[in-house]
Amino acid sequence: MESLTIELNGAAYQLGAGATLHDLIASLELVGKRVAVAVNREVVPAPRWGKRALCVADRVEIVVAIGGG
Amino acid sequence: MKPNDTPDDSLRAAPQADEGFTIAGRSYASRLLVGTGKYRDFDETRAAVDESGTGIVTVTIRRVNIGQHANEPSLLDAVPPDRFTILPNTGGCYTAADAVYTLQLARELLDGHPLCKLEVLGDDRTLFPNMPETLKAAEALVKDGFDVMVYCSDDPIQARILEDLGCVAVMPLASLIGSGMGILNPWNLSLIIEQAKVPVIVDAGVGTASDAAIAMELGCDGVLMNTAIAGARDPIRMARAMRFAVEAGRDAYLAGRIPRRFAAAPSSPMAGRIV
């Protein structure tokens, strides 16, 4: 299977060609979790994950809330 | 008072409870705001939050650890958004662009809720706010519909500019973040409090309960702290101490302290002395 390399949270990450953002989040078992996602510094709301196909060198950010002041 | 005198009930009645304060249209009974960093675990975090009596809890936004077990507990399970107002911060941001981006992610994470704590830091050693970047970010965030509570220098001019930009609260530091040095410039804080039309929250530098009381005695609307509680030997007890200190300080402010005087003034009457 062809693969594509994106940047996920600052590190290179391999995906199957044609993967959507939803595929990525699902493979990480993060669907339904309290996370927020951005591609190339633009927030992508959860309902749109399935429509967002990932391309080579896309920079994906997945964030959570942690303890802080 | 003679035995048959009726006591004046108005003097006996407990003073009215503090009215609390309002931020972005929502009222809070507690004037203490607490952070969630540096605790041993989420159980300790929640216990301290509960003991503090706070209604507003800060969190920070970070990249998820890829490959980490997806079912591990999350902070927002321990401190649920339906019980507490979650205040996402921009801790660790050094530019306006990074702060704005972080809060856009936070808003998505928190189902669109617009309240946020903006902090744009200047350097690692002081964590002092970078005010030019802070102003830039504040302007962009207000334009984007955020309710911005903003960490700022204890400079009345900067505070006024932030208020004019539309920030919903100004949060000058009492001393450096995490330093525990207490209220280093009460006079500047007083100048800010005296002019502000939005709530003034003293943010950063509180070390112990008396610092929180002093901040409240100055007339500020609230105090935000994290390390002073989380870093104490017994965080839960310190959370309670801070709750009482903030209440005591507010009461003292409302009661009106006596003026300072150079010479003594006896508490007992001079007349009728046995001399």
Short mmCIF file of C-alpha atoms in Angstrom, two decimals:
data_model
loop_
_atom_site.label_atom_id
_atom_site.label_comp_id
_atom_site.label_asym_id
_atom_site.label_seq_id
_atom_site.Cartn_x
_atom_site.Cartn_y
_atom_site.Cartn_z
CA MET A 1 0.00 0.00 0.00
CA GLU A 2 1.22 3.47 -0.80
CA SER A 3 1.90 5.64 2.16
CA LEU A 4 2.08 9.32 2.87
CA THR A 5 4.13 11.13 5.46
CA ILE A 6 2.62 13.89 7.50
CA GLU A 7 3.82 15.75 10.56
CA LEU A 8 1.87 14.75 13.66
CA ASN A 9 2.46 16.79 16.81
CA GLY A 10 5.85 17.82 15.55
CA ALA A 11 7.15 14.41 14.40
CA ALA A 12 7.03 12.57 11.09
CA TYR A 13 4.16 10.09 10.88
CA GLN A 14 3.28 7.51 8.19
CA LEU A 15 -0.26 6.97 6.97
CA GLY A 16 -1.91 5.00 4.20
CA ALA A 17 -2.42 7.07 1.05
CA GLY A 18 -5.88 8.64 0.90
CA ALA A 19 -6.35 8.68 4.67
CA THR A 20 -8.64 11.31 6.12
CA LEU A 21 -8.20 13.15 9.35
CA HIS A 22 -10.89 10.93 10.82
CA ASP A 23 -8.93 7.81 9.82
CA LEU A 24 -5.91 9.19 11.64
CA ILE A 25 -7.83 10.05 14.82
CA ALA A 26 -9.56 6.66 14.75
CA SER A 27 -6.24 4.81 14.37
CA LEU A 28 -5.02 6.61 17.48
CA GLU A 29 -8.21 5.59 19.34
CA LEU A 30 -9.02 9.22 20.05
CA VAL A 31 -12.50 9.44 18.51
CA GLY A 32 -14.95 10.56 21.18
CA LYS A 33 -12.15 11.75 23.47
CA ARG A 34 -11.83 15.36 24.55
CA VAL A 35 -9.25 16.41 21.95
CA ALA A 36 -9.01 19.31 19.55
CA VAL A 37 -7.39 19.02 16.14
CA ALA A 38 -5.79 21.46 13.73
CA VAL A 39 -4.24 20.99 10.31
CA ASN A 40 -1.65 23.52 9.21
CA ARG A 41 -2.60 25.69 12.20
CA GLU A 42 -6.27 25.76 11.30
CA VAL A 43 -8.72 24.17 13.74
CA VAL A 44 -10.81 21.39 12.17
CA PRO A 45 -14.00 20.64 14.16
CA ALA A 46 -14.80 16.95 14.70
CA PRO A 47 -17.75 16.83 12.25
CA ARG A 48 -15.36 17.77 9.44
CA TRP A 49 -12.63 15.20 10.19
CA GLY A 50 -14.07 12.70 7.71
CA LYS A 51 -14.01 15.22 4.85
CA ARG A 52 -10.48 16.38 5.41
CA ALA A 53 -8.15 14.24 3.29
CA LEU A 54 -4.56 14.39 4.47
CA CYS A 55 -1.80 15.40 2.09
CA VAL A 56 1.98 15.00 2.17
CA ALA A 57 3.60 17.32 4.73
CA ASP A 58 0.32 18.38 6.35
CA ARG A 59 1.05 19.47 9.90
CA VAL A 60 -1.51 17.90 12.23
CA GLU A 61 -1.86 18.94 15.83
CA ILE A 62 -3.91 16.96 18.36
CA VAL A 63 -4.20 18.56 21.78
CA VAL A 64 -5.74 17.88 25.19
CA ALA A 65 -6.22 19.85 28.38
CA ILE A 66 -3.69 19.11 31.11
CA GLY A 67 -2.90 20.62 34.49
CA GLY A 68 -1.59 24.15 34.43
CA GLY A 69 -1.89 27.58 36.01
CA MET B 1 -26.11 46.76 78.80
CA LYS B 2 -28.62 46.21 81.63
CA PRO B 3 -30.34 42.79 81.79
CA ASN B 4 -33.71 44.07 80.56
CA ASP B 5 -32.41 46.04 77.60
CA THR B 6 -33.47 44.64 74.27
CA PRO B 7 -30.44 43.98 72.10
CA ASP B 8 -30.32 45.91 68.85
CA ASP B 9 -30.88 43.14 66.31
CA SER B 10 -29.33 45.10 63.50
CA LEU B 11 -26.03 44.95 65.36
CA ARG B 12 -26.43 41.28 66.14
CA ALA B 13 -27.23 40.15 62.61
CA ALA B 14 -24.31 38.54 60.81
CA PRO B 15 -22.81 40.86 58.21
CA GLN B 16 -24.18 40.26 54.73
CA ALA B 17 -22.33 37.66 52.74
CA ASP B 18 -19.95 38.94 50.10
CA GLU B 19 -21.77 39.41 46.81
CA GLY B 20 -19.11 37.55 44.83
CA PHE B 21 -18.00 38.79 41.47
CA THR B 22 -19.03 38.56 37.84
CA ILE B 23 -16.88 37.77 34.84
CA ALA B 24 -18.25 37.82 31.31
CA GLY B 25 -21.83 37.81 32.63
CA ARG B 26 -21.41 34.86 34.99
CA SER B 27 -21.34 35.23 38.79
CA TYR B 28 -19.01 33.40 41.14
CA ALA B 29 -19.38 33.18 44.90
CA SER B 30 -15.70 32.43 45.45
CA ARG B 31 -13.10 35.03 44.63
CA LEU B 32 -10.37 32.42 44.46
CA LEU B 33 -9.28 31.03 41.09
CA VAL B 34 -6.97 28.04 41.07
CA GLY B 35 -4.62 26.32 38.65
CA THR B 36 -4.31 22.59 38.17
CA GLY B 37 -0.57 22.22 37.52
CA LYS B 38 2.02 20.47 39.69
CA TYR B 39 -0.31 18.14 41.60
CA ARG B 40 0.66 14.54 42.34
CA ASP B 41 -2.36 13.13 40.52
CA PHE B 42 -5.92 14.01 39.50
CA ASP B 43 -7.36 12.89 42.84
CA GLU B 44 -5.19 15.38 44.66
CA THR B 45 -6.06 18.04 42.08
CA ARG B 46 -9.78 17.55 42.60
CA ALA B 47 -9.50 17.43 46.39
CA ALA B 48 -7.59 20.72 46.43
CA VAL B 49 -10.01 22.33 43.98
CA ASP B 50 -12.96 21.28 46.14
CA GLU B 51 -11.34 22.45 49.36
CA SER B 52 -10.50 25.84 47.83
CA GLY B 53 -14.18 26.49 47.11
CA THR B 54 -13.31 27.90 43.70
CA GLY B 55 -15.64 28.11 40.72
CA ILE B 56 -12.93 28.81 38.12
CA VAL B 57 -10.14 26.38 37.34
CA THR B 58 -7.31 26.98 34.87
CA VAL B 59 -5.97 24.31 32.54
CA THR B 60 -3.33 24.35 29.85
CA ILE B 61 -3.36 22.99 26.30
CA ARG B 62 -0.70 20.51 25.18
CA ARG B 63 -0.06 18.03 22.40
CA VAL B 64 -1.43 14.60 23.18
CA ASN B 65 1.26 11.93 23.62
CA ILE B 66 0.96 9.84 20.48
CA GLY B 67 0.95 6.13 21.23
CA GLN B 68 0.07 6.63 24.86
CA HIS B 69 -2.78 4.51 26.14
CA ALA B 70 -5.90 6.25 24.90
CA ASN B 71 -7.98 5.28 27.93
CA GLU B 72 -5.88 6.90 30.60
CA PRO B 73 -7.81 9.34 32.81
CA SER B 74 -8.10 12.94 31.70
CA LEU B 75 -7.97 16.10 33.74
CA LEU B 76 -11.41 17.15 32.54
CA ASP B 77 -12.88 13.97 34.02
CA ALA B 78 -11.44 14.94 37.41
CA VAL B 79 -12.50 18.59 37.06
CA PRO B 80 -15.58 18.40 34.83
CA PRO B 81 -16.66 21.45 32.82
CA ASP B 82 -20.26 21.05 33.96
CA ARG B 83 -19.18 21.68 37.57
CA PHE B 84 -16.41 24.23 37.12
CA THR B 85 -15.73 27.05 34.71
CA ILE B 86 -12.67 25.85 32.84
CA LEU B 87 -10.24 28.62 32.03
CA PRO B 88 -7.77 27.50 29.36
CA ASN B 89 -4.48 29.38 29.47
CA THR B 90 -1.65 29.98 27.03
CA GLY B 91 1.13 29.01 29.42
CA GLY B 92 4.35 28.48 27.49
CA CYS B 93 3.44 30.83 24.63
CA TYR B 94 5.98 33.50 23.74
CA THR B 95 4.29 35.07 20.71
CA ALA B 96 0.84 36.49 20.03
CA ALA B 97 0.39 34.07 17.12
CA ASP B 98 1.05 30.99 19.28
CA ALA B 99 -1.26 32.25 22.03
CA VAL B 100 -4.13 32.91 19.61
CA TYR B 101 -3.67 29.50 17.95
CA THR B 102 -3.59 27.75 21.35
CA LEU B 103 -6.83 29.39 22.43
CA GLN B 104 -8.57 28.56 19.16
CA LEU B 105 -7.74 24.91 19.89
CA ALA B 106 -8.90 25.36 23.48
CA ARG B 107 -12.23 26.78 22.37
CA GLU B 108 -12.76 23.76 20.13
CA LEU B 109 -11.78 21.44 22.99
CA LEU B 110 -14.25 23.11 25.36
CA ASP B 111 -17.27 23.07 23.04
CA GLY B 112 -16.94 26.65 21.95
CA HIS B 113 -16.79 28.32 25.33
CA PRO B 114 -15.14 31.70 24.83
CA LEU B 115 -13.64 32.48 28.27
CA CYS B 116 -9.85 32.22 28.28
CA LYS B 117 -6.73 33.29 30.11
CA LEU B 118 -4.22 34.99 27.84
CA GLU B 119 -0.59 35.02 28.89
CA VAL B 120 2.25 35.77 26.52
CA LEU B 121 5.55 35.33 28.25
CA GLY B 122 8.74 37.31 27.79
CA ASP B 123 11.50 34.97 28.90
CA ASP B 124 12.18 31.79 30.86
CA ARG B 125 13.87 33.40 33.81
CA THR B 126 11.11 35.82 34.77
CA LEU B 127 8.03 34.54 32.92
CA PHE B 128 7.18 38.23 32.88
CA PRO B 129 4.46 39.11 30.38
CA ASN B 130 5.63 40.36 27.00
CA MET B 131 3.21 43.27 26.83
CA PRO B 132 3.51 44.23 23.14
CA GLU B 133 2.71 40.62 22.17
CA THR B 134 0.01 40.42 24.85
CA LEU B 135 -1.73 43.50 23.45
CA LYS B 136 -1.55 42.12 19.92
CA ALA B 137 -3.03 38.79 20.99
CA ALA B 138 -5.73 40.43 23.14
CA GLU B 139 -6.90 42.53 20.22
CA ALA B 140 -7.07 39.53 17.87
CA LEU B 141 -8.87 37.35 20.42
CA VAL B 142 -11.47 39.98 21.32
CA LYS B 143 -12.14 40.47 17.61
CA ASP B 144 -12.57 36.69 17.28
CA GLY B 145 -15.24 36.62 20.02
CA PHE B 146 -13.20 35.44 23.01
CA ASP B 147 -13.81 36.68 26.56
CA VAL B 148 -10.23 37.46 27.45
CA MET B 149 -8.87 37.49 30.99
CA VAL B 150 -5.33 38.71 30.65
CA TYR B 151 -2.16 38.19 32.64
CA CYS B 152 -0.30 41.51 32.57
CA SER B 153 2.37 43.64 34.17
CA ASP B 154 1.37 45.67 37.23
CA ASP B 155 1.33 48.80 35.11
CA PRO B 156 -1.87 50.87 35.25
CA ILE B 157 -1.40 52.16 31.72
CA GLN B 158 -1.08 48.68 30.22
CA ALA B 159 -4.07 47.55 32.26
CA ARG B 160 -6.14 50.43 30.94
CA ILE B 161 -5.14 49.71 27.34
CA LEU B 162 -6.18 46.05 27.78
CA GLU B 163 -9.49 47.12 29.25
CA ASP B 164 -10.06 49.50 26.33
CA LEU B 165 -9.32 46.65 23.93
CA GLY B 166 -12.28 44.79 25.46
CA CYS B 167 -10.67 42.32 27.87
CA VAL B 168 -13.16 41.07 30.48
CA ALA B 169 -10.63 41.01 33.36
CA VAL B 170 -7.11 42.28 33.91
CA MET B 171 -4.75 40.08 35.90
CA PRO B 172 -1.59 41.85 37.03
CA LEU B 173 1.13 39.80 38.66
CA ALA B 174 1.85 40.26 42.36
CA SER B 175 5.35 38.86 41.81
CA LEU B 176 6.96 36.38 39.42
CA ILE B 177 4.99 33.23 38.51
CA GLY B 178 5.80 30.42 40.93
CA SER B 179 8.11 32.64 43.03
CA GLY B 180 5.99 32.78 46.18
CA MET B 181 7.35 36.28 46.80
CA GLY B 182 3.94 37.73 47.61
CA ILE B 183 2.58 41.21 46.93
CA LEU B 184 5.66 43.19 45.89
CA ASN B 185 4.01 46.37 44.68
CA PRO B 186 0.71 46.98 46.43
CA TRP B 187 0.75 50.61 45.31
CA ASN B 188 0.73 49.76 41.62
CA LEU B 189 -2.00 47.18 42.20
CA SER B 190 -4.04 49.83 44.02
CA LEU B 191 -3.70 52.21 41.07
CA ILE B 192 -4.98 49.51 38.73
CA ILE B 193 -7.87 48.56 41.05
CA GLU B 194 -8.88 52.20 41.54
CA GLN B 195 -9.27 52.88 37.81
CA ALA B 196 -10.52 49.54 36.50
CA LYS B 197 -14.08 49.04 35.30
CA VAL B 198 -13.53 45.30 34.76
CA PRO B 199 -12.60 42.82 37.50
CA VAL B 200 -8.98 42.91 38.63
CA ILE B 201 -7.59 39.49 39.54
CA VAL B 202 -4.18 39.36 41.16
CA ASP B 203 -2.41 36.55 39.29
CA ALA B 204 0.93 35.00 40.18
CA GLY B 205 3.35 35.32 43.05
CA VAL B 206 1.19 34.41 46.04
CA GLY B 207 3.21 32.27 48.47
CA THR B 208 0.99 31.81 51.47
CA ALA B 209 -2.38 32.73 52.93
CA SER B 210 -1.39 36.19 54.18
CA ASP B 211 -0.38 37.17 50.62
CA ALA B 212 -3.84 36.29 49.37
CA ALA B 213 -5.42 38.26 52.22
CA ILE B 214 -3.25 41.30 51.43
CA ALA B 215 -4.27 41.15 47.77
CA MET B 216 -7.94 41.07 48.74
CA GLU B 217 -7.52 43.87 51.30
CA LEU B 218 -6.30 46.08 48.45
CA GLY B 219 -9.76 45.72 46.94
CA CYS B 220 -9.06 43.44 44.01
CA ASP B 221 -11.90 41.24 42.81
CA GLY B 222 -10.11 37.93 43.11
CA VAL B 223 -6.82 36.07 43.31
CA LEU B 224 -5.52 33.37 40.97
CA MET B 225 -2.90 30.94 42.21
CA ASN B 226 -1.48 27.52 41.47
CA THR B 227 1.96 26.80 42.93
CA ALA B 228 1.13 28.25 46.36
CA ILE B 229 -1.42 25.46 46.80
CA ALA B 230 -0.02 22.63 44.67
CA GLY B 231 3.52 23.12 45.97
CA ALA B 232 2.61 23.27 49.66
CA ARG B 233 3.58 20.32 51.85
CA ASP B 234 -0.14 19.66 52.36
CA PRO B 235 -1.93 21.08 49.29
CA ILE B 236 -5.42 20.26 50.53
CA ARG B 237 -4.92 22.14 53.79
CA MET B 238 -3.33 25.04 51.94
CA ALA B 239 -6.32 25.15 49.59
CA ARG B 240 -8.54 25.62 52.63
CA ALA B 241 -6.20 28.25 54.08
CA MET B 242 -6.42 30.16 50.81
CA ARG B 243 -10.20 29.97 50.80
CA PHE B 244 -10.32 31.51 54.28
CA ALA B 245 -7.62 34.07 53.46
CA VAL B 246 -9.48 35.31 50.40
CA GLU B 247 -12.73 35.54 52.37
CA ALA B 248 -11.01 37.27 55.30
CA GLY B 249 -9.22 39.71 53.03
CA ARG B 250 -12.43 40.60 51.24
CA ASP B 251 -14.27 41.09 54.52
CA ALA B 252 -11.49 43.30 55.84
CA TYR B 253 -11.62 45.37 52.65
CA LEU B 254 -15.40 45.79 52.99
CA ALA B 255 -15.14 46.51 56.72
CA GLY B 256 -12.58 49.27 56.12
CA ARG B 257 -9.30 49.12 57.97
CA ILE B 258 -8.27 51.72 60.53
CA PRO B 259 -5.82 54.36 59.40
CA ARG B 260 -2.18 53.81 60.24
CA ARG B 261 -0.80 56.26 62.80
CA PHE B 262 2.67 56.94 63.99
CA ALA B 263 1.96 57.04 67.73
CA ALA B 264 0.02 54.69 70.00
CA ALA B 265 -3.66 55.19 70.86
CA PRO B 266 -4.84 53.39 74.00
CA SER B 267 -7.68 50.91 73.63
CA SER B 268 -8.89 51.39 77.22
CA PRO B 269 -10.48 54.67 78.32
CA MET B 270 -8.20 57.05 80.16
CA ALA B 271 -11.05 58.32 82.43
CA GLY B 272 -11.60 56.60 85.82
CA ARG B 273 -8.18 55.05 86.05
CA ILE B 274 -7.14 53.90 89.55
CA VAL B 275 -4.07 56.08 89.81
#
